[in-house]
Amino acid sequence: MRIEKCYFCSSTVYPGHGTMFVRNDSKTFRFCRSKCHIAFKQRRNPRKVKWTKTFRKAAGKEMAIDTTFEFEKRRNVPVRYDRELMATTLKAMQRITQIRAKRDRVFYKNRMAGNKEKERAEFVTEVQRNIELIQAPNAKVKERVAKMVERTKQRMEVD
């Protein structure tokens, strides 16, 4: 069973799913759904369409360079079946998925590291801009009364 990759969005295409487009020069393109096929026919660039994996990698939202990606490449050389080789391969695949998940978490954490300070600064500026919405109405009345008292005291001192 061969699992292909969608030419447009890079998602997996399982056997019996999706569509295949064969160009006149016999180059084949596999698509996971009609959305990808239509976008391809409209000559859209996958690096500019925000929902594709290519865009996410180009924009720095996902890891683009990592040694674990080497294991995902297709190998067209047939290998004779060996039970021990199969067992070690499956163990290696599980270990690679663990390593990749860990690296993805670290990458995400590093990418989001500076966001908390930015969000706090944005919240502070927004609160300072709209402070009248936060203050209680009684506080406004008390401020007015305090100002009036100060004015009357100043007038009495002048007289």
PDB file of C-alpha atoms in Angstrom:
ATOM      1  CA  MET A   1       0.000   0.000   0.000  1.00  0.00           C
ATOM      2  CA  ARG A   2       1.518   3.282  -1.107  1.00  0.00           C
ATOM      3  CA  ILE A   3       0.424   6.510   0.531  1.00  0.00           C
ATOM      4  CA  GLU A   4       0.937   9.466  -1.797  1.00  0.00           C
ATOM      5  CA  LYS A   5       1.209  13.185  -1.054  1.00  0.00           C
ATOM      6  CA  CYS A   6      -1.151  15.776  -2.482  1.00  0.00           C
ATOM      7  CA  TYR A   7       0.707  17.860  -5.055  1.00  0.00           C
ATOM      8  CA  PHE A   8      -0.962  21.088  -3.903  1.00  0.00           C
ATOM      9  CA  CYS A   9      -1.405  20.941  -0.122  1.00  0.00           C
ATOM     10  CA  SER A  10       1.012  18.111   0.795  1.00  0.00           C
ATOM     11  CA  SER A  11      -1.553  16.133   2.779  1.00  0.00           C
ATOM     12  CA  THR A  12      -1.704  12.360   2.525  1.00  0.00           C
ATOM     13  CA  VAL A  13      -3.688  10.673  -0.229  1.00  0.00           C
ATOM     14  CA  TYR A  14      -4.638   7.123   0.635  1.00  0.00           C
ATOM     15  CA  PRO A  15      -5.239   4.456  -2.032  1.00  0.00           C
ATOM     16  CA  GLY A  16      -8.637   4.847  -3.668  1.00  0.00           C
ATOM     17  CA  HIS A  17      -9.013   8.455  -2.537  1.00  0.00           C
ATOM     18  CA  GLY A  18      -8.509  11.769  -4.283  1.00  0.00           C
ATOM     19  CA  THR A  19      -7.999  12.429  -7.956  1.00  0.00           C
ATOM     20  CA  MET A  20      -5.083  12.017 -10.314  1.00  0.00           C
ATOM     21  CA  PHE A  21      -4.346  14.465 -13.105  1.00  0.00           C
ATOM     22  CA  VAL A  22      -2.049  13.309 -15.907  1.00  0.00           C
ATOM     23  CA  ARG A  23      -0.553  16.000 -18.086  1.00  0.00           C
ATOM     24  CA  ASN A  24       0.236  15.518 -21.786  1.00  0.00           C
ATOM     25  CA  ASP A  25       3.888  14.903 -20.990  1.00  0.00           C
ATOM     26  CA  SER A  26       2.725  12.019 -18.732  1.00  0.00           C
ATOM     27  CA  LYS A  27       3.586  13.809 -15.483  1.00  0.00           C
ATOM     28  CA  THR A  28       1.104  12.750 -12.815  1.00  0.00           C
ATOM     29  CA  PHE A  29      -0.321  14.992 -10.105  1.00  0.00           C
ATOM     30  CA  ARG A  30      -2.259  13.560  -7.177  1.00  0.00           C
ATOM     31  CA  PHE A  31      -4.780  15.668  -5.285  1.00  0.00           C
ATOM     32  CA  CYS A  32      -6.457  14.831  -1.998  1.00  0.00           C
ATOM     33  CA  ARG A  33      -9.733  16.634  -2.824  1.00  0.00           C
ATOM     34  CA  SER A  34     -11.363  18.729  -5.492  1.00  0.00           C
ATOM     35  CA  LYS A  35     -10.423  21.936  -3.669  1.00  0.00           C
ATOM     36  CA  CYS A  36      -6.745  21.236  -4.377  1.00  0.00           C
ATOM     37  CA  HIS A  37      -7.435  20.128  -7.946  1.00  0.00           C
ATOM     38  CA  ILE A  38      -9.402  23.298  -8.728  1.00  0.00           C
ATOM     39  CA  ALA A  39      -6.745  25.518  -7.165  1.00  0.00           C
ATOM     40  CA  PHE A  40      -4.092  23.741  -9.260  1.00  0.00           C
ATOM     41  CA  LYS A  41      -6.127  24.223 -12.449  1.00  0.00           C
ATOM     42  CA  GLN A  42      -6.522  27.909 -11.595  1.00  0.00           C
ATOM     43  CA  ARG A  43      -2.716  28.091 -11.442  1.00  0.00           C
ATOM     44  CA  ARG A  44      -2.659  29.192  -7.810  1.00  0.00           C
ATOM     45  CA  ASN A  45       0.678  29.164  -6.051  1.00  0.00           C
ATOM     46  CA  PRO A  46       0.589  26.847  -3.004  1.00  0.00           C
ATOM     47  CA  ARG A  47       3.108  29.099  -1.233  1.00  0.00           C
ATOM     48  CA  LYS A  48       0.586  31.958  -1.332  1.00  0.00           C
ATOM     49  CA  VAL A  49      -2.501  29.963  -0.291  1.00  0.00           C
ATOM     50  CA  LYS A  50      -2.646  30.108   3.507  1.00  0.00           C
ATOM     51  CA  TRP A  51      -4.123  26.678   4.225  1.00  0.00           C
ATOM     52  CA  THR A  52      -1.377  24.696   2.480  1.00  0.00           C
ATOM     53  CA  LYS A  53       1.575  23.103   4.213  1.00  0.00           C
ATOM     54  CA  THR A  54       3.929  24.853   1.790  1.00  0.00           C
ATOM     55  CA  PHE A  55       2.689  28.260   2.942  1.00  0.00           C
ATOM     56  CA  ARG A  56       3.115  27.320   6.597  1.00  0.00           C
ATOM     57  CA  LYS A  57       6.701  26.233   5.986  1.00  0.00           C
ATOM     58  CA  ALA A  58       7.528  29.296   3.865  1.00  0.00           C
ATOM     59  CA  ALA A  59       6.027  31.635   6.472  1.00  0.00           C
ATOM     60  CA  GLY A  60       8.029  30.015   9.274  1.00  0.00           C
ATOM     61  CA  LYS A  61       5.020  28.533  11.057  1.00  0.00           C
ATOM     62  CA  GLU A  62       6.288  24.959  10.728  1.00  0.00           C
ATOM     63  CA  MET A  63       9.732  23.426  10.688  1.00  0.00           C
ATOM     64  CA  ALA A  64      11.194  23.478   7.205  1.00  0.00           C
ATOM     65  CA  ILE A  65      14.598  21.937   7.845  1.00  0.00           C
ATOM     66  CA  ASP A  66      14.982  18.897  10.065  1.00  0.00           C
ATOM     67  CA  THR A  67      16.815  15.588   9.814  1.00  0.00           C
ATOM     68  CA  THR A  68      13.635  13.613  10.548  1.00  0.00           C
ATOM     69  CA  PHE A  69      12.223  14.667   7.162  1.00  0.00           C
ATOM     70  CA  GLU A  70      14.813  12.468   5.447  1.00  0.00           C
ATOM     71  CA  PHE A  71      12.940   9.362   6.613  1.00  0.00           C
ATOM     72  CA  GLU A  72       9.776  10.469   4.813  1.00  0.00           C
ATOM     73  CA  LYS A  73      11.320  10.328   1.346  1.00  0.00           C
ATOM     74  CA  ARG A  74      10.177   7.683  -1.116  1.00  0.00           C
ATOM     75  CA  ARG A  75      12.423   4.737  -1.740  1.00  0.00           C
ATOM     76  CA  ASN A  76      11.758   2.809  -4.904  1.00  0.00           C
ATOM     77  CA  VAL A  77      14.295   0.067  -4.258  1.00  0.00           C
ATOM     78  CA  PRO A  78      12.519  -3.164  -3.320  1.00  0.00           C
ATOM     79  CA  VAL A  79      13.855  -4.965  -0.251  1.00  0.00           C
ATOM     80  CA  ARG A  80      13.419  -8.635   0.505  1.00  0.00           C
ATOM     81  CA  TYR A  81      11.091  -9.211   3.451  1.00  0.00           C
ATOM     82  CA  ASP A  82      12.822  -9.927   6.741  1.00  0.00           C
ATOM     83  CA  ARG A  83      10.927 -10.129  10.023  1.00  0.00           C
ATOM     84  CA  GLU A  84      13.738  -8.657  12.129  1.00  0.00           C
ATOM     85  CA  LEU A  85      14.283  -5.840   9.665  1.00  0.00           C
ATOM     86  CA  MET A  86      10.559  -5.098   9.727  1.00  0.00           C
ATOM     87  CA  ALA A  87      10.492  -5.044  13.541  1.00  0.00           C
ATOM     88  CA  THR A  88      13.466  -2.693  13.771  1.00  0.00           C
ATOM     89  CA  THR A  89      11.966  -0.480  11.071  1.00  0.00           C
ATOM     90  CA  LEU A  90       8.695  -0.179  12.989  1.00  0.00           C
ATOM     91  CA  LYS A  91      10.543   0.651  16.213  1.00  0.00           C
ATOM     92  CA  ALA A  92      12.580   3.266  14.352  1.00  0.00           C
ATOM     93  CA  MET A  93       9.406   4.772  12.870  1.00  0.00           C
ATOM     94  CA  GLN A  94       7.842   5.111  16.317  1.00  0.00           C
ATOM     95  CA  ARG A  95      11.005   6.679  17.700  1.00  0.00           C
ATOM     96  CA  ILE A  96      11.182   9.123  14.797  1.00  0.00           C
ATOM     97  CA  THR A  97       7.580  10.235  15.377  1.00  0.00           C
ATOM     98  CA  GLN A  98       8.394  10.846  19.046  1.00  0.00           C
ATOM     99  CA  ILE A  99      11.480  12.869  18.145  1.00  0.00           C
ATOM    100  CA  ARG A 100       9.557  14.890  15.560  1.00  0.00           C
ATOM    101  CA  ALA A 101       6.722  15.621  18.001  1.00  0.00           C
ATOM    102  CA  LYS A 102       9.220  16.809  20.599  1.00  0.00           C
ATOM    103  CA  ARG A 103      11.001  19.024  18.081  1.00  0.00           C
ATOM    104  CA  ASP A 104       7.666  20.453  16.897  1.00  0.00           C
ATOM    105  CA  ARG A 105       6.772  21.385  20.487  1.00  0.00           C
ATOM    106  CA  VAL A 106      10.153  23.071  21.006  1.00  0.00           C
ATOM    107  CA  PHE A 107       9.839  24.913  17.685  1.00  0.00           C
ATOM    108  CA  TYR A 108       6.344  26.145  18.614  1.00  0.00           C
ATOM    109  CA  LYS A 109       7.495  27.204  22.075  1.00  0.00           C
ATOM    110  CA  ASN A 110      10.398  29.197  20.619  1.00  0.00           C
ATOM    111  CA  ARG A 111       8.117  30.769  18.000  1.00  0.00           C
ATOM    112  CA  MET A 112       5.613  31.870  20.636  1.00  0.00           C
ATOM    113  CA  ALA A 113       8.231  32.996  23.179  1.00  0.00           C
ATOM    114  CA  GLY A 114       7.939  36.757  22.634  1.00  0.00           C
ATOM    115  CA  ASN A 115       4.167  36.883  22.306  1.00  0.00           C
ATOM    116  CA  LYS A 116       3.296  37.215  26.000  1.00  0.00           C
ATOM    117  CA  GLU A 117       5.148  40.523  26.389  1.00  0.00           C
ATOM    118  CA  LYS A 118       3.595  41.846  23.172  1.00  0.00           C
ATOM    119  CA  GLU A 119       0.101  40.848  24.301  1.00  0.00           C
ATOM    120  CA  ARG A 120       0.627  42.457  27.718  1.00  0.00           C
ATOM    121  CA  ALA A 121       1.823  45.680  26.102  1.00  0.00           C
ATOM    122  CA  GLU A 122      -1.206  45.683  23.769  1.00  0.00           C
ATOM    123  CA  PHE A 123      -3.562  45.088  26.703  1.00  0.00           C
ATOM    124  CA  VAL A 124      -1.985  47.907  28.722  1.00  0.00           C
ATOM    125  CA  THR A 125      -2.277  50.392  25.843  1.00  0.00           C
ATOM    126  CA  GLU A 126      -5.874  49.363  25.209  1.00  0.00           C
ATOM    127  CA  VAL A 127      -6.758  49.785  28.879  1.00  0.00           C
ATOM    128  CA  GLN A 128      -5.081  53.190  28.978  1.00  0.00           C
ATOM    129  CA  ARG A 129      -6.989  54.293  25.868  1.00  0.00           C
ATOM    130  CA  ASN A 130     -10.357  53.177  27.247  1.00  0.00           C
ATOM    131  CA  ILE A 131      -9.869  53.739  30.983  1.00  0.00           C
ATOM    132  CA  GLU A 132     -13.208  55.545  31.262  1.00  0.00           C
ATOM    133  CA  LEU A 133     -14.982  52.313  30.390  1.00  0.00           C
ATOM    134  CA  ILE A 134     -13.305  50.494  33.271  1.00  0.00           C
ATOM    135  CA  GLN A 135     -13.667  53.092  36.057  1.00  0.00           C
ATOM    136  CA  ALA A 136     -16.776  52.829  38.153  1.00  0.00           C
ATOM    137  CA  PRO A 137     -19.369  55.618  37.781  1.00  0.00           C
ATOM    138  CA  ASN A 138     -19.057  56.399  41.500  1.00  0.00           C
ATOM    139  CA  ALA A 139     -15.357  57.029  41.053  1.00  0.00           C
ATOM    140  CA  LYS A 140     -16.121  59.625  38.395  1.00  0.00           C
ATOM    141  CA  VAL A 141     -18.617  61.337  40.696  1.00  0.00           C
ATOM    142  CA  LYS A 142     -16.109  61.295  43.555  1.00  0.00           C
ATOM    143  CA  GLU A 143     -13.472  62.845  41.284  1.00  0.00           C
ATOM    144  CA  ARG A 144     -15.878  65.609  40.272  1.00  0.00           C
ATOM    145  CA  VAL A 145     -16.801  66.273  43.903  1.00  0.00           C
ATOM    146  CA  ALA A 146     -13.133  66.401  44.863  1.00  0.00           C
ATOM    147  CA  LYS A 147     -12.436  68.892  42.066  1.00  0.00           C
ATOM    148  CA  MET A 148     -15.377  71.052  43.141  1.00  0.00           C
ATOM    149  CA  VAL A 149     -14.165  71.043  46.754  1.00  0.00           C
ATOM    150  CA  GLU A 150     -10.675  72.079  45.651  1.00  0.00           C
ATOM    151  CA  ARG A 151     -12.108  74.931  43.559  1.00  0.00           C
ATOM    152  CA  THR A 152     -14.229  76.204  46.395  1.00  0.00           C
ATOM    153  CA  LYS A 153     -11.233  76.073  48.770  1.00  0.00           C
ATOM    154  CA  GLN A 154      -9.166  78.032  46.253  1.00  0.00           C
ATOM    155  CA  ARG A 155     -11.944  80.637  45.920  1.00  0.00           C
ATOM    156  CA  MET A 156     -12.233  80.984  49.685  1.00  0.00           C
ATOM    157  CA  GLU A 157      -8.465  81.459  50.019  1.00  0.00           C
ATOM    158  CA  VAL A 158      -8.534  84.162  47.336  1.00  0.00           C
ATOM    159  CA  ASP A 159     -11.385  86.057  49.033  1.00  0.00           C
TER     160      ASP A 159
END
